[in-house]
CSV table of C-alpha atoms and ligand atoms in Angstrom, one decimal:
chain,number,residue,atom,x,y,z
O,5,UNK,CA,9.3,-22.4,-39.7
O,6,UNK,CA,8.6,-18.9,-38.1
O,7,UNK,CA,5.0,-19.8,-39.1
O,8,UNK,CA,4.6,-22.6,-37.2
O,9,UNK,CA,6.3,-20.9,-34.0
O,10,UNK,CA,4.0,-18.2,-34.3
O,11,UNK,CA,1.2,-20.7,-34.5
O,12,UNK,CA,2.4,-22.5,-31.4
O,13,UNK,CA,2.6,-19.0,-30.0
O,14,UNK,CA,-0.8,-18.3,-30.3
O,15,UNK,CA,-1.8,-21.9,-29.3
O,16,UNK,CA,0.0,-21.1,-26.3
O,17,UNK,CA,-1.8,-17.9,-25.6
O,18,UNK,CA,-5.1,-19.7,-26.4
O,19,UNK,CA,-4.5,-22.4,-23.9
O,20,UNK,CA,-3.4,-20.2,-21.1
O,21,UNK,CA,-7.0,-18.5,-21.8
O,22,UNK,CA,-8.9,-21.8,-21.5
O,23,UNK,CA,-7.3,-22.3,-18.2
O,24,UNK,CA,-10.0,-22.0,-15.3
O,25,UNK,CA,-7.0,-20.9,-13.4
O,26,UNK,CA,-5.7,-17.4,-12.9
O,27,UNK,CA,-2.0,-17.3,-14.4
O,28,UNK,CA,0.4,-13.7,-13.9
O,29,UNK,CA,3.4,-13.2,-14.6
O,30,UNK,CA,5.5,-9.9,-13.5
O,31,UNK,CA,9.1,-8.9,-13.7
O,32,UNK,CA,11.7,-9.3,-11.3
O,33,UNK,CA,10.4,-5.7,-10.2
O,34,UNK,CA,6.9,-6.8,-9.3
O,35,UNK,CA,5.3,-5.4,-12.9
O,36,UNK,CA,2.9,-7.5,-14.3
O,37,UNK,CA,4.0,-8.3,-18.3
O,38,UNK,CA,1.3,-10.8,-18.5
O,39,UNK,CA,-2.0,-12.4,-17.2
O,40,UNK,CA,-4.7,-14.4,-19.1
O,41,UNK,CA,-8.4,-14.5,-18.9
O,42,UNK,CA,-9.1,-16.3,-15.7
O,43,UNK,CA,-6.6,-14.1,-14.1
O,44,UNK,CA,-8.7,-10.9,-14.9
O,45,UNK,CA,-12.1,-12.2,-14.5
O,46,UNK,CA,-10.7,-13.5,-10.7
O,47,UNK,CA,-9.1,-9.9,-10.2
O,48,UNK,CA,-12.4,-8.2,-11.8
O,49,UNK,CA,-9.8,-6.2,-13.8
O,50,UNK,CA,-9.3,-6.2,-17.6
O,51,UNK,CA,-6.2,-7.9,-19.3
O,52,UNK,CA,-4.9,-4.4,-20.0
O,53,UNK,CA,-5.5,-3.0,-17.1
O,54,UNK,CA,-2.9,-5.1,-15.0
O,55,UNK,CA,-0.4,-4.9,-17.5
O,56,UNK,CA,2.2,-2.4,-16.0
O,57,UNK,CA,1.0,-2.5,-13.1
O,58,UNK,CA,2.8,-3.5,-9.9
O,59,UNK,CA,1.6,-7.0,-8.5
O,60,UNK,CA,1.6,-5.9,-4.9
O,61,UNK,CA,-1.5,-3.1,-6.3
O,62,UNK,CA,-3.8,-6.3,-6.9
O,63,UNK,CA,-2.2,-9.1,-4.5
O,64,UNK,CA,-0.8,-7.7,-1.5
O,65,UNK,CA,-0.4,-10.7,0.0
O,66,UNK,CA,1.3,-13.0,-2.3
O,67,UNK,CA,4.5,-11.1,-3.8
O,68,UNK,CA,5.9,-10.3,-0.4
O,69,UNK,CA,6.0,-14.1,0.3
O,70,UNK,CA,7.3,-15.3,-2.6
O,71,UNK,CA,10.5,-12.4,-3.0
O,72,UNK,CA,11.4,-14.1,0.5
O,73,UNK,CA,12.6,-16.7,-2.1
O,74,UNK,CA,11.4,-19.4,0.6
O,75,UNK,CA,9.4,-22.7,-0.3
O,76,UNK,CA,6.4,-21.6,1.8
O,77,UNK,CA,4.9,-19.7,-1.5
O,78,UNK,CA,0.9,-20.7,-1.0
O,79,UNK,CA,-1.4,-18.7,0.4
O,80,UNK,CA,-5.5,-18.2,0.8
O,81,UNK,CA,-7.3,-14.8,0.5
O,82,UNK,CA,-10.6,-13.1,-0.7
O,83,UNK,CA,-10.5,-11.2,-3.8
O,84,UNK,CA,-14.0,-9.6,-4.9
O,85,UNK,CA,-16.0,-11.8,-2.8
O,86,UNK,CA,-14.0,-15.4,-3.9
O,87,UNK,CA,-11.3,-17.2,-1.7
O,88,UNK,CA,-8.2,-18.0,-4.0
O,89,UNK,CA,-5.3,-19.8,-3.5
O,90,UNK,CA,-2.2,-18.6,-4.5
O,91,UNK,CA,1.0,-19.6,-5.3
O,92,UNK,CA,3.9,-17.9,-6.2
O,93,UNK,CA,7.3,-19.2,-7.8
O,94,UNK,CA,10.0,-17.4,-9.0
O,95,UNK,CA,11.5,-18.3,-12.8
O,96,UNK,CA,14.6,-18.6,-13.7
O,97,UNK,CA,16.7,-18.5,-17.0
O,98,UNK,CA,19.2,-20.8,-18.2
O,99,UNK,CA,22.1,-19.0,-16.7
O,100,UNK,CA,20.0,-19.4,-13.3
O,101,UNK,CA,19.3,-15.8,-13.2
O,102,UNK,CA,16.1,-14.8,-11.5
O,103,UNK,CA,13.4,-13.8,-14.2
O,104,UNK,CA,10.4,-12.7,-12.4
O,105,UNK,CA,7.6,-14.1,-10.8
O,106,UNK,CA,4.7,-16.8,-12.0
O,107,UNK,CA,1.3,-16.5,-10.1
O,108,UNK,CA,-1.1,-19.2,-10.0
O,109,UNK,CA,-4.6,-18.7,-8.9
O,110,UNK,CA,-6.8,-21.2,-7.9
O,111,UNK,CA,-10.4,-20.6,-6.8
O,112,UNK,CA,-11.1,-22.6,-3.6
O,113,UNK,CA,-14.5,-21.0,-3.0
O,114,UNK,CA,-16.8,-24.2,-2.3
O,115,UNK,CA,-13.9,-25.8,-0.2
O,116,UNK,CA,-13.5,-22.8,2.5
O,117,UNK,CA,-17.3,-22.7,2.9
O,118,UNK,CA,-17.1,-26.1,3.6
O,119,UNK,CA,-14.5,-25.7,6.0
O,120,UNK,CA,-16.0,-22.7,7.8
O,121,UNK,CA,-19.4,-25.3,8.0
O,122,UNK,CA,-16.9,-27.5,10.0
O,123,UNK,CA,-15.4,-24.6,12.2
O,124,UNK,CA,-18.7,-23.2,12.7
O,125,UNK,CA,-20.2,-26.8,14.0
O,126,UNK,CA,-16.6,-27.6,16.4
O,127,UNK,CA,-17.3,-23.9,17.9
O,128,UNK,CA,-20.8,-24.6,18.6
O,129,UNK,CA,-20.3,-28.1,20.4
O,130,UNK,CA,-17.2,-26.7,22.1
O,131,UNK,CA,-18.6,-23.9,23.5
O,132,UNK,CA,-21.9,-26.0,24.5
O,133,UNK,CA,-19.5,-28.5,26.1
O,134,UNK,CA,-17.8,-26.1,28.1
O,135,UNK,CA,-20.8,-25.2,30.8
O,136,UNK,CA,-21.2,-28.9,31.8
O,137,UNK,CA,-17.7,-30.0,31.8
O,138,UNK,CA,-16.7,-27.1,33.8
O,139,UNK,CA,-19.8,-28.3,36.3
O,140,UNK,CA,-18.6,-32.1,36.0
O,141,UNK,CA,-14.1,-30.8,36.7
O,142,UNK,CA,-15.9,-28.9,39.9
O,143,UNK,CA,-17.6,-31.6,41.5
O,144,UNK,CA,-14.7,-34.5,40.7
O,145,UNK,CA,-12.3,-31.9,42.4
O,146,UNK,CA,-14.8,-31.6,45.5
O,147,UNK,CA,-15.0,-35.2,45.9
O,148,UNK,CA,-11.2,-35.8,45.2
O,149,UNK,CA,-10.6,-33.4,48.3
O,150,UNK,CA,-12.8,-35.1,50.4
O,151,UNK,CA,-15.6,-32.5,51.0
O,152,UNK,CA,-18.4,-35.0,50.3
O,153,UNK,CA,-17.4,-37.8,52.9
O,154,UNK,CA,-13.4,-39.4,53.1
O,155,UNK,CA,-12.3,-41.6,50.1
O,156,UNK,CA,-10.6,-44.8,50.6
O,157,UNK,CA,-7.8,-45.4,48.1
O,158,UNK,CA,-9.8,-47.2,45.3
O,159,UNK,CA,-12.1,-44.6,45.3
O,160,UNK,CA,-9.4,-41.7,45.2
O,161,UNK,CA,-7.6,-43.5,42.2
O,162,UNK,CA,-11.1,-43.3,40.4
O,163,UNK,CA,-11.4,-39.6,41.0
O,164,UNK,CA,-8.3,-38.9,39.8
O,165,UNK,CA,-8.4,-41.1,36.5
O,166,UNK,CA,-11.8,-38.9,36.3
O,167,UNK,CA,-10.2,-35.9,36.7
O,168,UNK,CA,-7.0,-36.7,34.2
O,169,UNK,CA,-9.4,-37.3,31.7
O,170,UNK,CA,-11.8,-34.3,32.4
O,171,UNK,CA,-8.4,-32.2,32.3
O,172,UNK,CA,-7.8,-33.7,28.8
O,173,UNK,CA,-11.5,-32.7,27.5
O,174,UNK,CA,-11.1,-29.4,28.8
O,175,UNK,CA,-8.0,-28.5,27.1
O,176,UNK,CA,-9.1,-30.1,23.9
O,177,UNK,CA,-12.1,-27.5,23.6
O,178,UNK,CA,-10.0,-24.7,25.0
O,179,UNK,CA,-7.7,-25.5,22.0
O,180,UNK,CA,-10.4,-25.7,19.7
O,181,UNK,CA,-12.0,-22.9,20.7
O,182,UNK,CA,-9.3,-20.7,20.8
O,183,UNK,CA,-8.4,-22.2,17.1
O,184,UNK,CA,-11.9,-21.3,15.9
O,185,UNK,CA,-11.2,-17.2,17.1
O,186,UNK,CA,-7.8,-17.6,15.0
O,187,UNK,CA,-9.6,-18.5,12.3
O,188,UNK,CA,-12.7,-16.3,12.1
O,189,UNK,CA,-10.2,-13.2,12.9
O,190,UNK,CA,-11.1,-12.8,16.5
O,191,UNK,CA,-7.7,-13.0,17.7
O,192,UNK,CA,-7.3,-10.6,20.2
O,193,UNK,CA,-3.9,-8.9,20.0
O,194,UNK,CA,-1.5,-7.2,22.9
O,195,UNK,CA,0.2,-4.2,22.2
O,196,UNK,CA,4.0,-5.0,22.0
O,197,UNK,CA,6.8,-6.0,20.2
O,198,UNK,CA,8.6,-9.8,20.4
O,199,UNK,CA,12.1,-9.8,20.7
O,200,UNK,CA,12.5,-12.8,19.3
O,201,UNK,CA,16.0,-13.9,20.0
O,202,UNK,CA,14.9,-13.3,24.1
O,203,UNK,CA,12.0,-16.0,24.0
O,204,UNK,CA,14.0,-18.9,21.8
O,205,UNK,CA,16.4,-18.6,24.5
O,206,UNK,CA,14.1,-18.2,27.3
O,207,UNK,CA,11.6,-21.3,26.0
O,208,UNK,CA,14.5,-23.2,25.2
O,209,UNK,CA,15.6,-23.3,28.7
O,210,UNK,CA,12.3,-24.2,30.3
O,211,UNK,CA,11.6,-27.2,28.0
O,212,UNK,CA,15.3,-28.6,28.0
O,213,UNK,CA,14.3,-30.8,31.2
O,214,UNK,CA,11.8,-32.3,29.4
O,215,UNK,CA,14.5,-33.1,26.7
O,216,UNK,CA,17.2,-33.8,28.9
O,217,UNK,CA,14.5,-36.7,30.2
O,218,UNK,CA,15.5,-38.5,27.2
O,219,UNK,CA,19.2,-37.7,27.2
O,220,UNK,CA,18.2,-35.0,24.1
O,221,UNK,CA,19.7,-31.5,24.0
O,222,UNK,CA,18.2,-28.0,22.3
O,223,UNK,CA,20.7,-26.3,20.9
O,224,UNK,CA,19.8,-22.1,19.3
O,225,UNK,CA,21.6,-20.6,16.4
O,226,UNK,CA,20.3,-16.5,16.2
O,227,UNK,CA,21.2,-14.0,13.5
O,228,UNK,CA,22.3,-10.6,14.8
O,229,UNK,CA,20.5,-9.1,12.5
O,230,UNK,CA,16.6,-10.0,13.7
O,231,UNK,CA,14.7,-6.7,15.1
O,232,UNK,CA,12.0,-6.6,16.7
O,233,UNK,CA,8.8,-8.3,15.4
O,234,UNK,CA,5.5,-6.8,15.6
O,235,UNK,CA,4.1,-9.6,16.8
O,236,UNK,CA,2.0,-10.2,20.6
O,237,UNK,CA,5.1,-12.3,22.2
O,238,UNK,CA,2.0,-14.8,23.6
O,239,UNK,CA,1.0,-15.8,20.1
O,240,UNK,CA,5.2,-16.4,19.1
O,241,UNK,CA,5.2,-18.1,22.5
O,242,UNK,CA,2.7,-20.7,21.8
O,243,UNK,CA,4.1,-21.5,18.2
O,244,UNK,CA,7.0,-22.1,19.6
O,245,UNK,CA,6.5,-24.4,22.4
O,246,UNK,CA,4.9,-26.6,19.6
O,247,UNK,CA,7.0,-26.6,18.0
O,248,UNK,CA,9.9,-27.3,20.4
O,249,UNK,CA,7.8,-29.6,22.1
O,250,UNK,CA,7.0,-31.5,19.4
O,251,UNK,CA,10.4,-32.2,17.9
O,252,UNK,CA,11.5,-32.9,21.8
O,253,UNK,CA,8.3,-35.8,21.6
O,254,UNK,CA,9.1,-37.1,18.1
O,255,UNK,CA,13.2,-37.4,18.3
O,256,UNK,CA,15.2,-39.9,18.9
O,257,UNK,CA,16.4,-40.5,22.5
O,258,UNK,CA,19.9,-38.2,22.7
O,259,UNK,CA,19.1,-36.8,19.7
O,260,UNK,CA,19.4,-33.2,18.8
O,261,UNK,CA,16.8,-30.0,19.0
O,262,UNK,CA,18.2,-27.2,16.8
O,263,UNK,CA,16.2,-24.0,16.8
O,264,UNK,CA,17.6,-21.5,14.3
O,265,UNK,CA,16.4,-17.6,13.6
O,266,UNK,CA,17.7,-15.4,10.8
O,267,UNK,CA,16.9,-12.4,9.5
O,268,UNK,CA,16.2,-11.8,5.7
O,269,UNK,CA,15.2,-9.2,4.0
O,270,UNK,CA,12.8,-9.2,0.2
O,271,UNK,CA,13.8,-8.6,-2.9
O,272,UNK,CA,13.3,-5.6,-4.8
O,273,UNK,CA,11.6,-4.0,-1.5
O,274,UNK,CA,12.4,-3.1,2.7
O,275,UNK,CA,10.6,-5.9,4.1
O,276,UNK,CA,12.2,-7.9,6.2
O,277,UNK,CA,11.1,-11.4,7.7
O,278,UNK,CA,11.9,-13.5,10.6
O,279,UNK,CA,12.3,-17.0,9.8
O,280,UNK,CA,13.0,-19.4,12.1
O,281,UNK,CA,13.4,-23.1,12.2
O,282,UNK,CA,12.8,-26.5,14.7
O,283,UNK,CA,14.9,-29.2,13.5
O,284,UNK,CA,15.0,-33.0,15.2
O,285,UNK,CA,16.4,-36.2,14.3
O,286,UNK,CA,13.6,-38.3,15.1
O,287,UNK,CA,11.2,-40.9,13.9
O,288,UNK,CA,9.7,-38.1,10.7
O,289,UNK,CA,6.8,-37.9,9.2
O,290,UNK,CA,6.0,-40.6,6.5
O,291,UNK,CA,5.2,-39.1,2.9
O,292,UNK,CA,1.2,-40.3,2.9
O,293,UNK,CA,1.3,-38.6,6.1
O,294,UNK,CA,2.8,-35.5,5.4
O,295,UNK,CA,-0.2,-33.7,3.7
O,296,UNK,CA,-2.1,-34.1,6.4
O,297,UNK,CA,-0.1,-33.1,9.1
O,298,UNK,CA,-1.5,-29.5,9.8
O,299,UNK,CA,-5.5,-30.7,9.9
O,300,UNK,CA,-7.2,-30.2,13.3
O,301,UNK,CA,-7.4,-33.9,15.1
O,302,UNK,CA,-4.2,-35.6,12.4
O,303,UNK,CA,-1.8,-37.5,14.4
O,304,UNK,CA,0.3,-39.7,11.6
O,305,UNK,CA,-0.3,-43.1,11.9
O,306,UNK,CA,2.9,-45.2,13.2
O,307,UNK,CA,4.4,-48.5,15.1
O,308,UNK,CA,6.6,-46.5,16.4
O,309,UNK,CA,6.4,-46.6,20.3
O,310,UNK,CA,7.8,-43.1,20.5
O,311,UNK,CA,4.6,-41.8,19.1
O,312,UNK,CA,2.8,-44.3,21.4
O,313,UNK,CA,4.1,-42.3,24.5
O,314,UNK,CA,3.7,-39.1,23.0
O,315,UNK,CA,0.2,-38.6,23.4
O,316,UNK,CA,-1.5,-35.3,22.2
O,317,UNK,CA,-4.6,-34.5,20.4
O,318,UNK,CA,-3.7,-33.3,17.1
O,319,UNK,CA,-4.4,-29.8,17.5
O,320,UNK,CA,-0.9,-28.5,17.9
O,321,UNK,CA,0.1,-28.1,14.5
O,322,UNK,CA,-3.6,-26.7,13.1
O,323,UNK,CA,-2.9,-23.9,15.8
O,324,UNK,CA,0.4,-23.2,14.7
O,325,UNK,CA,-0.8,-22.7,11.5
O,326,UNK,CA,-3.3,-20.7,12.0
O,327,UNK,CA,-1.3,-18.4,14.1
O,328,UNK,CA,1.4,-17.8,11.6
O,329,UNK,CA,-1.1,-16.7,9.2
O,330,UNK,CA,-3.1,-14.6,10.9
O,331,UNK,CA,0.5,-12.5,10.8
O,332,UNK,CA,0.3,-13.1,6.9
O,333,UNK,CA,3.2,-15.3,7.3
O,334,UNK,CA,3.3,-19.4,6.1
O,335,UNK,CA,4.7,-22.9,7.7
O,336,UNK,CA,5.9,-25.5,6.0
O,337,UNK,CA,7.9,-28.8,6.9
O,338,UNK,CA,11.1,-31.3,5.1
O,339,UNK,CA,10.6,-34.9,6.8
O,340,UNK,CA,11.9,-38.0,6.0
O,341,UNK,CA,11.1,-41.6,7.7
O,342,UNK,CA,13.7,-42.1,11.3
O,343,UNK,CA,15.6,-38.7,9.4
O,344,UNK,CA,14.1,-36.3,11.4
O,345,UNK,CA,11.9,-33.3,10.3
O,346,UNK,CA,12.8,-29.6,10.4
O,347,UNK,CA,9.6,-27.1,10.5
O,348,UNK,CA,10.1,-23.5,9.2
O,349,UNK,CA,8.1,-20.5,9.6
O,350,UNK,CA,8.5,-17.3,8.0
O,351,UNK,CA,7.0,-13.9,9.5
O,352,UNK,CA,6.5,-10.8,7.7
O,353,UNK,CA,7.7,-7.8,10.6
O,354,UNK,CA,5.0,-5.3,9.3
O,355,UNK,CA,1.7,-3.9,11.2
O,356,UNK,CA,0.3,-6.4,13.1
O,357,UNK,CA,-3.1,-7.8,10.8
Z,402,ADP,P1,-0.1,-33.8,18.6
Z,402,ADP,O1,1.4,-33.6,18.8
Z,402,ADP,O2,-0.9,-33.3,19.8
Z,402,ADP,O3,-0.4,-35.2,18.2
Z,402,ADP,P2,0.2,-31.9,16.5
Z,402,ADP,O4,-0.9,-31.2,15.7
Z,402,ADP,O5,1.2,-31.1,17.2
Z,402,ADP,O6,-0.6,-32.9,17.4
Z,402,ADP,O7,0.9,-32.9,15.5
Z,402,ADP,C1,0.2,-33.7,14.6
Z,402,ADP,C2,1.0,-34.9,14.2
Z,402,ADP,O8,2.1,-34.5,13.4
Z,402,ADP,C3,1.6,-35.6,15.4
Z,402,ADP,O9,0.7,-36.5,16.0
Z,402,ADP,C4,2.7,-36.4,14.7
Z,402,ADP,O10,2.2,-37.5,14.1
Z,402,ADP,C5,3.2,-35.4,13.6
Z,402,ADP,N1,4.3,-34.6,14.0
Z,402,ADP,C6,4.3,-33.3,14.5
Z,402,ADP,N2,5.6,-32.8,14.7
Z,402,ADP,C7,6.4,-33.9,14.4
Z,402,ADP,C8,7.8,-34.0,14.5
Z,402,ADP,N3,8.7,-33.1,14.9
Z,402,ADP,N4,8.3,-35.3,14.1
Z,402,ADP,C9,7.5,-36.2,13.7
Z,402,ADP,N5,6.1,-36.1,13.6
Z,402,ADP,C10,5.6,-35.0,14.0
């Protein structure tokens, strides 16, 4: 009988070895006990080199996501030249007592040069867009106000369907553009500090008109314990207002906007994180829908008429994301069809990237 465990042992071993994925395991102190052979050759460090070693030394990144014991426990980075995809999930034994920490690598290489192909092409017709829409919005505005001879009223509604729809073009590449700069890293960064509890209040006043337009109501539930996030207050600002604005265009009229911030702090170390949720109790997302939901352009299919009236362009959510993670934090979303959906996002306070 022990023989045949200790087979099955080293089975085991020798399957974890064939795996093209990285696989680590560490403690519930962040030190590595194992890791097989993808795992070092994607870390470029022997087998016996990581052993003992603290995970955070080779993965900055992941650990400090995952001890925020949250769901949100992906994430993409470059190790020695290779994007990987991580993910993190803590173990538990049969008394439901934390064990440590199993790491998944995945190497996504070939798909993020694809994907920088397809930011690389969007920034180069957006920005070669630009010089003639920004000629065409001039001229419709001259000839809206009259300066090239007096418009009767069918030719003013023209102009200003023009102009509407110019106005939509415009903020489409401004959005892409300013998504592209996210996601090469050319973000640019204010000095400062966002008090966090100050702008949910603050935005949730400005955009509970636009609720109240549908009988809806935002309601805030802050932790006293949130500090100060190193974070430019324009960047929280804008993830925000999605958000908000979002769950004020997808809910159900009179239904409820609950914004919620609370302060937690990791596991085993003295980082703390701000996570914060938008719930609503509108239309959802549908499952087939759901994976898509943060690509640049996605706007889920429905028969819904709410999403009829909502409009948009299907960049909201792809900038959200790629805001959050340029402050090494993650999104992530529960939906359920006409049950509402509740987006959560999870910010790291440390140096700002
Ligand atoms: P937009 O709102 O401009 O369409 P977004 O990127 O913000 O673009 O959202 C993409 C899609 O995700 C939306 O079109 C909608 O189908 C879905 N979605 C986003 N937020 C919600 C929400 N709170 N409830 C239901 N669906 C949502």
């Amino acid at each position: 009988m022990d023989e045949t465990l200790a087979k099955s042992a080293l089975s085991s071993e020798y399957i974890l070895d064939s795996l093209e994925d990285g696989i680590i395991f560490c403690n519930q102190h962040g030190i590595i006990t194992y890791a097989n052979d993808a795992a070092g050759q994607m870390t470029g460090l022997s087998q016996s080199n990581m052993l003992g070693r603290p995970i955070t030394d080779i993965l900055p990144r992941l650990p400090l996501l995952a001890s925020a014991n949250n769901d949100a426990n992906t994430s993409q980075f470059e190790l020695n030249g290779r994007f990987l995809r991580g993910r993190a999930t803590t173990t538990y034994d049969h008394n439901n007592q934390a064990q440590g920490i199993l790491t998944t690598l995945h190497d996504i290489t070939p798909e993020h040069e694809s994907e920088q192909a397809k930011d690389h092409f969007l920034k180069t017709v957006s920005h070669e867009l630009r010089t003639p829409l920004t000629a065409i919005k001039g001229y419709v505005e001259l000839l809206a106000s009259g300066a090239g001879g007096t418009l009767n009223d069918n030719q003013k509604e023209f102009t200003y369907a023009i102009q509407r729809n110019v106005n939509r073009i415009v903020q489409l590449i401004n959005s892409l553009i300013f998504a592209s700069s996210i996601k090469s890293g050319r973000l640019e960064y204010s000095a400062g500090y966002t008090n966090l509890p100050q702008l949910i209040r603050q935005i949730s006043r400005e955009l509970q008109p636009k609720a109240a337009e549908d009988g809806q109501k935002i309601t805030v539930k802050l932790d006293d314990k949130l500090q100060p996030l190193q974070m430019d207050p324009i960047h929280m600002a804008t993830i925000l207002e999605e958000l908000i604005t979002n769950s004020i265009k997808f809910n159900r009229p009179g239904g409820r906007v609950q914004v919620t911030a609370v302060s937690q702090t990791g596991n085993g170390n003295q980082q703390t994180f701000a996570i914060v949720t938008v719930s609503d109790e509108g239309i959802g997302i549908a499952p087939n829908n759901q994976e898509h939901i943060f690509e640049e352009f996605y706007r889920a299919d429905s028969q819904h008429d709410t999403h009829i009236r909502a409009g948009g362009m299907g960049m909201g959510l792809s900038i959200v994301k790629a805001l959050v993670e340029a402050y090494n934090g993650r999104i992530w979303f529960k939906s359920a069809p006409n049950q509402g959906s509740a987006f959560t996002f999870i910010i790291p306070n440390q140096p700002r990237p």
